[in-house]
CSV table of C-alpha atoms in Angstrom, one decimal:
chain,number,residue,atom,x,y,z
A,1,MET,CA,-10.6,-33.2,25.5
A,2,PRO,CA,-11.9,-29.7,26.2
A,3,ILE,CA,-11.1,-26.9,23.8
A,4,SER,CA,-9.0,-24.1,25.2
A,5,LYS,CA,-9.5,-20.4,24.7
A,6,SER,CA,-6.6,-19.9,22.7
A,7,ARG,CA,-5.9,-19.0,19.1
A,8,PRO,CA,-8.5,-21.4,16.7
A,9,GLN,CA,-5.4,-22.0,14.8
A,10,THR,CA,-3.3,-23.4,17.7
A,11,ASN,CA,-6.2,-25.7,18.5
A,12,LEU,CA,-6.6,-27.0,15.5
A,13,LEU,CA,-2.9,-27.9,15.1
A,14,TYR,CA,-3.5,-29.8,18.7
A,15,ALA,CA,-6.3,-31.4,17.3
A,16,PHE,CA,-4.7,-33.0,14.2
A,17,ALA,CA,-1.6,-33.7,16.5
A,18,PHE,CA,-3.6,-35.6,19.0
A,19,VAL,CA,-5.6,-37.4,15.8
A,20,GLY,CA,-2.3,-38.7,14.3
A,21,VAL,CA,-1.1,-39.5,17.4
A,22,VAL,CA,-3.7,-42.1,18.0
A,23,MET,CA,-3.6,-43.2,14.7
A,24,ALA,CA,-0.4,-44.3,15.0
A,25,VAL,CA,-0.4,-45.7,18.0
A,26,PHE,CA,-3.2,-48.0,17.7
A,27,THR,CA,-1.9,-49.2,14.1
A,28,LEU,CA,1.2,-49.7,16.0
A,29,GLY,CA,-1.0,-52.1,18.7
A,30,TYR,CA,-2.7,-54.0,16.2
A,31,ARG,CA,0.5,-54.8,14.2
A,32,VAL,CA,1.9,-56.4,17.1
A,33,ALA,CA,-1.1,-58.6,17.6
A,34,GLY,CA,0.0,-59.6,14.3
A,35,TRP,CA,-2.1,-58.0,11.8
A,36,SER,CA,-0.7,-56.5,8.6
A,37,TRP,CA,0.0,-52.7,8.5
A,38,GLY,CA,-3.0,-52.6,5.8
A,39,ASP,CA,-5.4,-54.5,7.6
A,40,ALA,CA,-3.9,-52.4,11.1
A,41,LEU,CA,-4.5,-48.6,9.5
A,42,TYR,CA,-7.9,-49.9,8.0
A,43,MET,CA,-9.4,-50.5,11.4
A,44,VAL,CA,-8.2,-47.8,13.3
A,45,VAL,CA,-9.7,-45.6,10.2
A,46,ILE,CA,-13.4,-47.1,10.3
A,47,THR,CA,-13.1,-46.9,14.3
A,48,ALA,CA,-11.9,-43.6,14.7
A,49,PHE,CA,-14.3,-42.1,12.2
A,50,SER,CA,-17.3,-44.1,13.7
A,51,VAL,CA,-18.1,-46.0,10.3
A,52,GLY,CA,-18.7,-49.3,11.9
A,53,PHE,CA,-18.2,-51.5,8.8
A,54,GLY,CA,-17.0,-54.6,11.0
A,55,GLU,CA,-13.9,-56.2,12.6
A,56,VAL,CA,-11.3,-56.9,9.5
A,57,VAL,CA,-10.1,-59.8,11.8
A,58,PRO,CA,-12.2,-61.3,14.2
A,59,ILE,CA,-11.1,-59.9,17.6
A,60,THR,CA,-11.1,-62.9,20.8
A,61,GLU,CA,-7.9,-62.0,22.7
A,62,PRO,CA,-9.8,-60.0,25.7
A,63,TRP,CA,-6.6,-57.4,25.6
A,64,LEU,CA,-7.3,-56.8,21.8
A,65,ARG,CA,-10.7,-56.0,22.8
A,66,VAL,CA,-9.7,-53.8,25.5
A,67,TRP,CA,-7.3,-52.2,23.0
A,68,THR,CA,-10.3,-51.6,20.4
A,69,MET,CA,-12.5,-49.7,22.9
A,70,ALA,CA,-9.7,-47.4,24.1
A,71,LEU,CA,-9.8,-46.9,20.0
A,72,ILE,CA,-13.0,-46.1,20.0
A,73,VAL,CA,-13.0,-43.8,22.8
A,74,LEU,CA,-9.9,-42.1,21.8
A,75,GLY,CA,-10.5,-41.8,18.0
A,76,CYS,CA,-14.2,-40.7,18.0
A,77,THR,CA,-12.9,-37.5,20.4
A,78,GLY,CA,-10.1,-36.8,18.4
A,79,ILE,CA,-12.6,-36.4,15.5
A,80,ILE,CA,-14.8,-34.2,17.6
A,81,PHE,CA,-12.1,-32.1,18.8
A,82,VAL,CA,-10.5,-31.6,15.1
A,83,THR,CA,-14.5,-30.6,14.1
A,84,GLY,CA,-14.9,-28.5,16.9
A,85,THR,CA,-11.9,-26.7,16.5
A,86,LEU,CA,-12.3,-26.0,12.7
A,87,VAL,CA,-15.9,-25.0,13.0
A,88,GLN,CA,-14.7,-22.6,16.1
A,89,TRP,CA,-11.9,-21.1,13.4
A,90,LEU,CA,-14.1,-20.5,10.5
A,91,THR,CA,-17.2,-19.4,13.0
A,92,GLU,CA,-13.9,-16.9,14.3
A,93,ALA,CA,-12.7,-16.0,11.3
A,94,GLN,CA,-16.3,-14.7,9.9
A,95,ILE,CA,-17.2,-13.0,12.9
A,96,GLN,CA,-13.9,-11.2,13.1
A,97,LEU,CA,-14.3,-9.9,9.4
A,98,ALA,CA,-18.1,-8.8,10.4
A,99,LEU,CA,-17.3,-6.9,13.3
A,100,GLY,CA,-14.1,-5.4,11.6
A,101,GLY,CA,-16.2,-4.1,8.7
A,102,LYS,CA,-18.6,-2.5,11.2
A,103,ARG,CA,-15.9,-1.1,13.3
A,104,MET,CA,-14.0,0.4,10.3
A,105,GLU,CA,-17.7,1.9,9.0
A,106,HIS,CA,-17.9,3.2,12.1
A,107,GLU,CA,-14.9,5.2,12.5
A,108,ILE,CA,-15.2,6.4,8.8
A,109,GLU,CA,-18.7,7.7,10.1
A,110,LYS,CA,-16.8,10.1,12.4
A,111,LEU,CA,-14.6,11.1,10.3
A,112,LYS,CA,-14.6,15.2,9.4
A,113,ASN,CA,-12.5,17.2,6.6
A,114,HIS,CA,-10.9,13.9,6.0
A,115,ALA,CA,-9.3,12.9,2.4
A,116,ILE,CA,-10.2,10.3,0.2
A,117,ILE,CA,-7.9,8.2,-1.5
A,118,CYS,CA,-9.3,6.5,-4.7
A,119,GLY,CA,-7.0,3.4,-5.6
A,120,PHE,CA,-4.6,1.7,-3.8
A,121,GLY,CA,-1.9,1.5,-6.2
A,122,ARG,CA,1.8,2.6,-6.7
A,123,ILE,CA,1.0,6.2,-6.2
A,124,GLY,CA,-2.3,5.7,-3.3
A,125,ARG,CA,0.4,3.8,-1.4
A,126,MET,CA,2.5,7.0,-1.3
A,127,ILE,CA,0.0,9.1,-0.5
A,128,ALA,CA,-1.6,7.5,2.2
A,129,SER,CA,2.4,7.0,3.6
A,130,GLN,CA,2.7,10.6,3.5
A,131,LEU,CA,-0.7,11.7,5.0
A,132,GLN,CA,-0.1,9.3,7.4
A,133,ALA,CA,3.2,10.7,8.8
A,134,GLY,CA,1.5,14.4,8.0
A,135,GLY,CA,-1.2,13.3,10.5
A,136,ILE,CA,-4.1,13.7,8.3
A,137,PRO,CA,-6.7,11.3,8.5
A,138,PHE,CA,-8.0,9.5,5.5
A,139,VAL,CA,-9.6,6.5,3.8
A,140,ILE,CA,-8.9,4.4,1.0
A,141,VAL,CA,-11.5,3.2,-1.4
A,142,ASP,CA,-10.5,0.3,-3.9
A,143,GLN,CA,-12.1,-2.8,-5.0
A,144,ALA,CA,-10.0,-5.5,-5.0
A,145,PRO,CA,-9.7,-8.2,-1.9
A,146,ASP,CA,-5.8,-8.4,-1.7
A,147,ARG,CA,-5.5,-5.0,-1.7
A,148,VAL,CA,-7.9,-4.0,0.7
A,149,ALA,CA,-6.7,-6.6,2.7
A,150,GLU,CA,-3.0,-5.1,2.6
A,151,VAL,CA,-4.8,-1.6,3.5
A,152,ARG,CA,-6.1,-3.2,6.9
A,153,GLU,CA,-3.1,-5.2,7.7
A,154,ALA,CA,-1.4,-1.7,7.5
A,155,GLY,CA,-3.8,-0.4,10.4
A,156,TRP,CA,-5.6,2.4,7.5
A,157,LEU,CA,-9.2,3.0,7.0
A,158,THR,CA,-10.6,1.2,3.6
A,159,LEU,CA,-13.5,0.4,1.9
A,160,GLN,CA,-14.1,-2.0,-0.8
A,161,GLY,CA,-16.2,-1.6,-3.5
A,162,GLU,CA,-16.1,0.2,-6.9
A,163,THR,CA,-14.9,4.0,-6.9
A,164,THR,CA,-17.4,5.1,-9.7
A,165,ASP,CA,-20.0,3.9,-7.3
A,166,GLU,CA,-21.6,7.2,-5.7
A,167,SER,CA,-22.6,5.1,-2.7
A,168,VAL,CA,-19.1,4.1,-2.2
A,169,LEU,CA,-18.2,7.3,-2.2
A,170,ARG,CA,-20.9,8.3,0.2
A,171,ALA,CA,-20.2,6.2,2.9
A,172,ALA,CA,-16.4,7.2,2.4
A,173,GLY,CA,-17.9,10.3,3.6
A,174,ILE,CA,-17.3,12.5,0.6
A,175,ALA,CA,-19.6,15.2,2.1
A,176,ARG,CA,-17.4,15.5,5.0
A,177,ALA,CA,-14.4,15.0,3.1
A,178,ARG,CA,-11.7,18.1,3.0
A,179,VAL,CA,-9.9,16.7,-0.6
A,180,LEU,CA,-10.4,13.6,-2.4
A,181,ALA,CA,-7.5,12.2,-4.4
A,182,THR,CA,-8.7,9.6,-7.6
A,183,VAL,CA,-5.5,8.3,-8.9
A,184,LEU,CA,-6.9,5.1,-11.0
A,185,PRO,CA,-4.7,4.5,-13.6
A,186,ASN,CA,-8.0,4.4,-15.8
A,187,ASP,CA,-8.6,8.2,-17.1
A,188,ALA,CA,-12.7,7.4,-17.7
A,189,ALA,CA,-13.1,6.4,-14.4
A,190,ASN,CA,-11.0,9.5,-12.8
A,191,VAL,CA,-13.2,11.6,-15.0
A,192,PHE,CA,-16.1,10.2,-13.9
A,193,ILE,CA,-15.1,10.0,-10.3
A,194,THR,CA,-14.2,13.7,-10.0
A,195,LEU,CA,-17.7,14.7,-11.6
A,196,SER,CA,-19.4,12.4,-9.1
A,197,ALA,CA,-17.4,13.8,-6.2
A,198,ARG,CA,-17.9,17.3,-7.3
A,199,ASN,CA,-21.8,17.1,-7.2
A,200,MET,CA,-22.2,15.4,-4.0
A,201,ASN,CA,-19.7,17.9,-2.7
A,202,PRO,CA,-19.3,21.4,-4.3
A,203,ALA,CA,-16.5,22.3,-1.9
A,204,VAL,CA,-14.2,19.5,-1.5
A,205,GLN,CA,-10.7,19.8,-3.4
A,206,ILE,CA,-10.3,17.0,-5.6
A,207,ILE,CA,-7.2,16.2,-6.8
A,208,ALA,CA,-7.3,14.1,-9.9
A,209,ARG,CA,-4.4,11.9,-11.9
A,210,GLY,CA,-4.4,11.8,-15.9
A,211,GLU,CA,-2.1,9.0,-18.2
A,212,VAL,CA,-2.6,11.2,-20.9
A,213,PRO,CA,-2.0,15.1,-21.4
A,214,SER,CA,-5.5,15.3,-23.4
A,215,THR,CA,-6.7,14.4,-20.3
A,216,GLU,CA,-6.1,17.1,-18.1
A,217,ARG,CA,-8.8,19.3,-19.7
A,218,LYS,CA,-11.8,17.0,-19.4
A,219,LEU,CA,-10.7,16.5,-15.8
A,220,LEU,CA,-10.7,19.9,-14.9
A,221,GLN,CA,-14.2,20.3,-16.9
A,222,ALA,CA,-15.5,17.6,-14.8
A,223,GLY,CA,-14.5,19.9,-11.5
A,224,ALA,CA,-10.9,18.8,-10.2
A,225,ASN,CA,-9.1,21.2,-9.3
A,226,ARG,CA,-5.6,20.0,-9.6
A,227,VAL,CA,-4.1,17.2,-12.5
A,228,VAL,CA,-1.3,15.7,-12.3
A,229,LEU,CA,0.0,13.6,-15.0
A,230,PRO,CA,2.6,11.3,-13.5
A,231,ALA,CA,4.3,10.2,-17.0
A,232,HIS,CA,4.6,14.0,-18.1
A,233,ILE,CA,5.9,14.7,-14.3
A,234,GLY,CA,8.5,11.4,-14.7
A,235,ALA,CA,9.8,12.8,-18.2
A,236,ASP,CA,10.2,16.1,-17.4
A,237,ARG,CA,12.3,15.2,-14.4
A,238,ILE,CA,14.7,12.9,-16.4
A,239,ALA,CA,14.9,15.6,-19.1
A,240,HIS,CA,16.0,18.3,-16.6
A,241,LEU,CA,18.8,16.0,-15.1
A,242,ILE,CA,19.9,15.6,-18.7
A,243,LEU,CA,20.1,18.6,-19.6
A,244,HIS,CA,21.3,20.6,-16.1
A,245,PRO,CA,23.0,17.5,-14.5
A,246,ASN,CA,24.9,19.4,-11.8
A,247,ALA,CA,22.4,22.0,-10.4
A,248,ARG,CA,20.8,19.2,-8.2
A,249,ASP,CA,24.2,18.5,-6.5
A,250,ILE,CA,23.9,22.1,-4.9
A,251,LEU,CA,21.7,20.5,-2.6
A,252,GLY,CA,24.1,17.9,-1.4
A,253,GLY,CA,22.8,14.4,-2.9
A,254,LYS,CA,19.2,13.0,-3.0
A,255,THR,CA,18.7,13.2,0.2
A,256,LYS,CA,14.9,13.7,1.9
A,257,SER,CA,15.8,17.5,2.4
A,258,SER,CA,16.5,17.7,-1.1
A,259,VAL,CA,13.6,16.2,-1.8
A,260,ASP,CA,11.7,18.6,0.5
A,261,PHE,CA,13.4,21.4,-0.5
A,262,GLU,CA,12.5,21.0,-4.5
A,263,HIS,CA,8.9,20.0,-3.4
A,264,HIS,CA,8.2,23.3,-2.0
A,265,LEU,CA,10.1,25.3,-4.6
A,266,THR,CA,7.8,23.6,-7.2
A,267,GLU,CA,5.2,25.3,-4.8
A,268,LEU,CA,6.3,28.5,-4.8
A,269,GLY,CA,6.6,28.4,-8.8
A,270,LEU,CA,10.3,28.3,-8.9
A,271,ASP,CA,12.7,25.9,-10.5
A,272,MET,CA,16.7,25.6,-10.1
A,273,GLU,CA,18.5,25.7,-13.2
A,274,GLU,CA,22.4,25.3,-14.4
A,275,ILE,CA,23.4,27.7,-17.0
A,276,GLU,CA,26.8,26.9,-19.1
A,277,ILE,CA,28.6,30.3,-20.0
A,278,GLY,CA,30.2,29.5,-23.3
A,279,PRO,CA,32.5,31.7,-25.6
A,280,ASP,CA,29.2,33.7,-27.1
A,281,SER,CA,27.3,33.7,-23.6
A,282,PRO,CA,26.0,37.9,-23.2
A,283,TRP,CA,26.8,36.6,-19.2
A,284,LEU,CA,30.6,36.0,-20.3
A,285,HIS,CA,32.9,38.0,-18.3
A,286,LYS,CA,29.9,39.8,-16.5
A,287,ARG,CA,29.5,40.2,-12.6
A,288,ILE,CA,26.7,38.3,-10.6
A,289,SER,CA,25.2,42.3,-10.1
A,290,GLU,CA,24.8,43.0,-13.9
A,291,VAL,CA,23.4,38.9,-14.4
A,292,GLU,CA,20.9,39.8,-12.0
A,293,THR,CA,19.9,43.5,-12.6
A,294,ASP,CA,19.6,42.1,-16.9
A,295,ALA,CA,17.2,39.6,-15.5
A,296,ALA,CA,15.0,42.2,-13.6
A,297,GLY,CA,14.0,39.8,-11.0
A,298,ARG,CA,13.5,36.7,-13.1
A,299,LEU,CA,16.3,35.1,-11.9
A,300,MET,CA,18.6,34.7,-8.7
A,301,ALA,CA,22.2,33.5,-8.7
A,302,VAL,CA,23.0,30.7,-6.4
A,303,ALA,CA,25.8,29.3,-7.0
A,304,ILE,CA,28.8,29.2,-9.4
A,305,MET,CA,30.7,26.0,-10.4
A,306,ARG,CA,34.0,26.7,-11.5
A,307,LYS,CA,35.2,25.2,-14.9
A,308,GLU,CA,38.6,24.7,-12.9
A,309,GLY,CA,36.9,23.0,-10.0
A,310,GLY,CA,35.0,24.5,-6.9
A,311,THR,CA,31.9,25.9,-6.3
A,312,ASP,CA,31.2,29.5,-5.3
A,313,LEU,CA,28.1,29.4,-3.1
A,314,ASN,CA,26.0,32.4,-2.7
A,315,PRO,CA,28.7,34.4,-4.7
A,316,GLY,CA,28.9,37.9,-4.2
A,317,PRO,CA,27.5,41.2,-6.4
A,318,THR,CA,31.2,41.3,-8.1
A,319,ALA,CA,31.9,37.6,-8.6
A,320,MET,CA,32.8,37.3,-12.3
A,321,LEU,CA,31.6,34.6,-14.7
A,322,MET,CA,34.5,33.6,-16.9
A,323,PRO,CA,34.4,31.0,-19.8
A,324,GLY,CA,33.7,27.3,-18.7
A,325,ASP,CA,31.7,28.4,-15.8
A,326,ALA,CA,28.1,27.0,-14.9
A,327,LEU,CA,26.2,29.3,-13.3
A,328,VAL,CA,23.3,27.7,-10.9
A,329,VAL,CA,20.0,29.9,-10.6
A,330,LEU,CA,16.8,30.1,-9.0
A,331,LYS,CA,13.9,31.4,-11.8
A,332,ARG,CA,10.6,31.7,-11.8
A,333,VAL,CA,8.6,28.9,-13.8
A,334,MET,CA,5.7,30.2,-16.3
A,335,ARG,CA,3.1,28.4,-15.4
A,336,LYS,CA,0.6,27.5,-18.2
């Protein structure tokens, strides 16, 4: 039976099905001849696999000899079919792996002004998704085979290797890269990668992840342009929501547009804050124009959330602040 040019997995299923049908049919034939089920199955197995131990029961009837010859032909053909498809499957898998790796290396070699992401954990996945949405070319470096396989299934360029190895960074095109983001959960590894990348490409922008605040200074000294502390950012975000639960409601909930707006505010050095107007507030019974004048340009009124209900968006300069109101403002963030 010739091997088709369809997928090797399909051929392998056909081969096993063919052998199974042959063994079942010929076992039943010997059973009809009066053999026990055990003798019939044993005869079929040793004949199909060309073991040649001899006849289990003497075969004297002409039709049974023809039956046995047919088993020899079909059984051996089926085993050859199984062996051939198994070899084809394994060989094509290795060839595809080799060609896929070479093709990916060739694609990486053509990259210029791209981004390199070191580590494909939770943060690495988010970065890759955002860069793809923004149309920025990138390559992901990770040493875990399962993560590399996940990246390839997503259709992204990847290299498997230790990210602290300079040869891996060189293969990822660090000399031609525009930016490198090292987001491993290991601070020591991030410091080493930052140092290596800075030495290999003095012009590359490096964004490094730090787990503890004390690592920030080390990463900056190693050559990082910016350091991100995910735990610190998350804690600050939660604390802000606790302290100012209503300020973000002005944006209309946690939609994508509101998230983008908050991101742009942060980039501009601004933050949105809610200020309660209590009995002792210096702004009690003051107009918005007076509040903004007293702040000398450090804040801008966005809305007044009235105690009795309702929100005055973009309040006019004559709007008055009353007890129990909440003033939502944009204020400058003092950078350290």
